[in-house]
mmCIF file of C-alpha atoms in Angstrom:
data_model
loop_
_atom_site.group_PDB
_atom_site.id
_atom_site.type_symbol
_atom_site.label_atom_id
_atom_site.label_comp_id
_atom_site.label_asym_id
_atom_site.label_seq_id
_atom_site.Cartn_x
_atom_site.Cartn_y
_atom_site.Cartn_z
ATOM 1 C CA MET A 62 65.958 118.697 198.525
ATOM 2 C CA LEU A 63 65.034 117.554 194.851
ATOM 3 C CA ILE A 64 62.827 114.965 193.978
ATOM 4 C CA PRO A 65 64.235 113.044 191.120
ATOM 5 C CA LYS A 66 62.075 113.168 188.507
ATOM 6 C CA ASP A 67 60.593 109.119 187.340
ATOM 7 C CA ARG A 68 62.414 107.766 184.651
ATOM 8 C CA LYS A 69 61.130 106.206 181.124
ATOM 9 C CA ILE A 70 62.983 103.128 181.330
ATOM 10 C CA ARG A 71 64.077 102.533 177.568
ATOM 11 C CA ASP A 72 65.736 98.838 176.530
ATOM 12 C CA GLU A 73 66.154 99.167 172.324
ATOM 13 C CA ARG A 74 66.557 94.959 172.782
ATOM 14 C CA TYR A 75 63.368 94.399 174.302
ATOM 15 C CA LEU A 76 62.034 96.714 171.362
ATOM 16 C CA LYS A 77 62.814 94.442 168.929
ATOM 17 C CA GLN A 78 61.722 91.906 170.689
ATOM 18 C CA VAL A 79 58.529 93.113 170.534
ATOM 19 C CA ARG A 80 58.911 94.487 166.939
ATOM 20 C CA GLY A 81 58.901 90.641 166.174
ATOM 21 C CA GLU A 82 55.225 89.734 167.799
ATOM 22 C CA PRO A 83 51.966 89.387 165.722
ATOM 23 C CA CYS A 84 49.901 92.841 165.558
ATOM 24 C CA LEU A 85 47.549 92.380 168.344
ATOM 25 C CA ILE A 86 44.610 94.063 165.284
ATOM 26 C CA CYS A 87 45.444 92.129 162.231
ATOM 27 C CA GLY A 88 48.301 89.392 163.395
ATOM 28 C CA THR A 89 50.405 90.197 160.742
ATOM 29 C CA GLY A 90 54.553 91.605 161.001
ATOM 30 C CA GLY A 91 54.534 94.075 164.096
ATOM 31 C CA GLU A 92 56.350 97.445 165.076
ATOM 32 C CA ALA A 93 56.328 98.556 168.338
ATOM 33 C CA HIS A 94 53.545 101.190 169.331
ATOM 34 C CA HIS A 95 54.270 103.309 172.608
ATOM 35 C CA VAL A 96 50.657 103.008 174.861
ATOM 36 C CA MET A 97 50.347 106.380 175.323
ATOM 37 C CA PHE A 98 47.479 106.424 178.459
ATOM 38 C CA ALA A 99 50.415 104.187 180.083
ATOM 39 C CA GLU A 100 52.004 106.505 182.736
ATOM 40 C CA HIS A 101 52.213 110.219 182.503
ATOM 41 C CA ARG A 102 54.094 111.800 180.090
ATOM 42 C CA GLY A 103 56.650 115.305 179.936
ATOM 43 C CA MET A 104 56.253 117.462 177.134
ATOM 44 C CA ALA A 105 57.061 115.761 173.672
ATOM 45 C CA GLN A 106 57.670 111.696 175.626
ATOM 46 C CA LYS A 107 56.992 109.248 175.469
ATOM 47 C CA VAL A 108 56.074 106.897 177.430
ATOM 48 C CA GLY A 109 58.620 104.263 178.783
ATOM 49 C CA ASP A 110 59.331 101.002 176.903
ATOM 50 C CA ASN A 111 57.694 98.804 178.818
ATOM 51 C CA TRP A 112 54.705 100.401 177.360
ATOM 52 C CA VAL A 113 55.373 98.780 173.743
ATOM 53 C CA VAL A 114 52.822 96.313 172.458
ATOM 54 C CA PRO A 115 52.826 95.398 168.393
ATOM 55 C CA LEU A 116 51.294 96.352 165.653
ATOM 56 C CA CYS A 117 51.823 96.446 161.906
ATOM 57 C CA HIS A 118 52.183 99.804 159.950
ATOM 58 C CA SER A 119 48.802 99.680 158.734
ATOM 59 C CA CYS A 120 46.904 99.091 162.123
ATOM 60 C CA HIS A 121 49.409 101.665 164.039
ATOM 61 C CA MET A 122 48.978 104.715 161.840
ATOM 62 C CA GLU A 123 45.545 103.905 161.684
ATOM 63 C CA LEU A 124 45.643 104.341 165.191
ATOM 64 C CA HIS A 125 47.246 107.189 165.211
ATOM 65 C CA ALA A 126 44.994 109.203 163.011
ATOM 66 C CA PHE A 127 42.412 108.159 164.756
ATOM 67 C CA GLY A 128 43.553 110.340 167.661
ATOM 68 C CA ASP A 129 41.579 108.900 170.957
ATOM 69 C CA GLU A 130 43.831 105.734 171.476
ATOM 70 C CA ARG A 131 41.351 104.451 174.694
ATOM 71 C CA SER A 132 38.299 104.593 172.255
ATOM 72 C CA TRP A 133 40.414 102.753 169.869
ATOM 73 C CA TRP A 134 41.219 99.945 171.552
ATOM 74 C CA ASP A 135 38.214 99.550 172.812
ATOM 75 C CA ILE A 136 36.550 99.153 169.678
ATOM 76 C CA HIS A 137 38.845 96.709 168.631
ATOM 77 C CA GLY A 138 38.177 94.744 172.424
ATOM 78 C CA ILE A 139 42.023 94.445 173.336
ATOM 79 C CA GLU A 140 43.844 95.898 176.222
ATOM 80 C CA PRO A 141 46.736 97.006 175.159
ATOM 81 C CA LEU A 142 48.301 97.654 179.090
ATOM 82 C CA SER A 143 47.593 93.816 180.158
ATOM 83 C CA TRP A 144 49.544 92.546 176.922
ATOM 84 C CA ALA A 145 52.470 94.958 177.908
ATOM 85 C CA GLU A 146 52.845 93.694 181.749
ATOM 86 C CA LYS A 147 52.826 90.651 181.039
ATOM 87 C CA HIS A 148 55.030 90.397 178.278
ATOM 88 C CA TRP A 149 57.748 93.606 180.210
ATOM 89 C CA ALA A 150 57.540 90.749 183.255
ATOM 90 C CA LYS A 151 58.092 87.653 180.950
ATOM 91 C CA TYR A 152 60.982 89.699 179.000
ATOM 92 C CA LEU A 153 62.390 90.412 182.499
ATOM 93 C CA GLU A 154 62.388 86.796 183.572
ATOM 94 C CA GLY A 155 64.586 86.178 180.728
ATOM 95 C CA HIS A 156 66.757 88.746 181.936
ATOM 96 C CA GLU A 157 67.489 88.436 185.293
ATOM 97 C CA ASP A 158 71.552 88.026 184.952
ATOM 98 C CA ASP A 159 72.262 90.962 182.589
#
């Protein structure tokens, strides 16, 4: 018996909504950043769209250049997984009838 692999959540409408939120670091316009340590990833795969947080372009590039994502968030004193969980749940509540 084959066991199906976990499917990552993909939701372009949610990504668009997150892009409209202010950056978690500096408060300016955000892009959708996938928090890479949120769940197991396959090779060359992002985590699900339910694990995105808003970062402006500058902060987003700073995070990628830093390399160690967990440490970067710790330095800034922000828990991105909490933000992502809360906002994904709120989004789902608003789209229960879809």
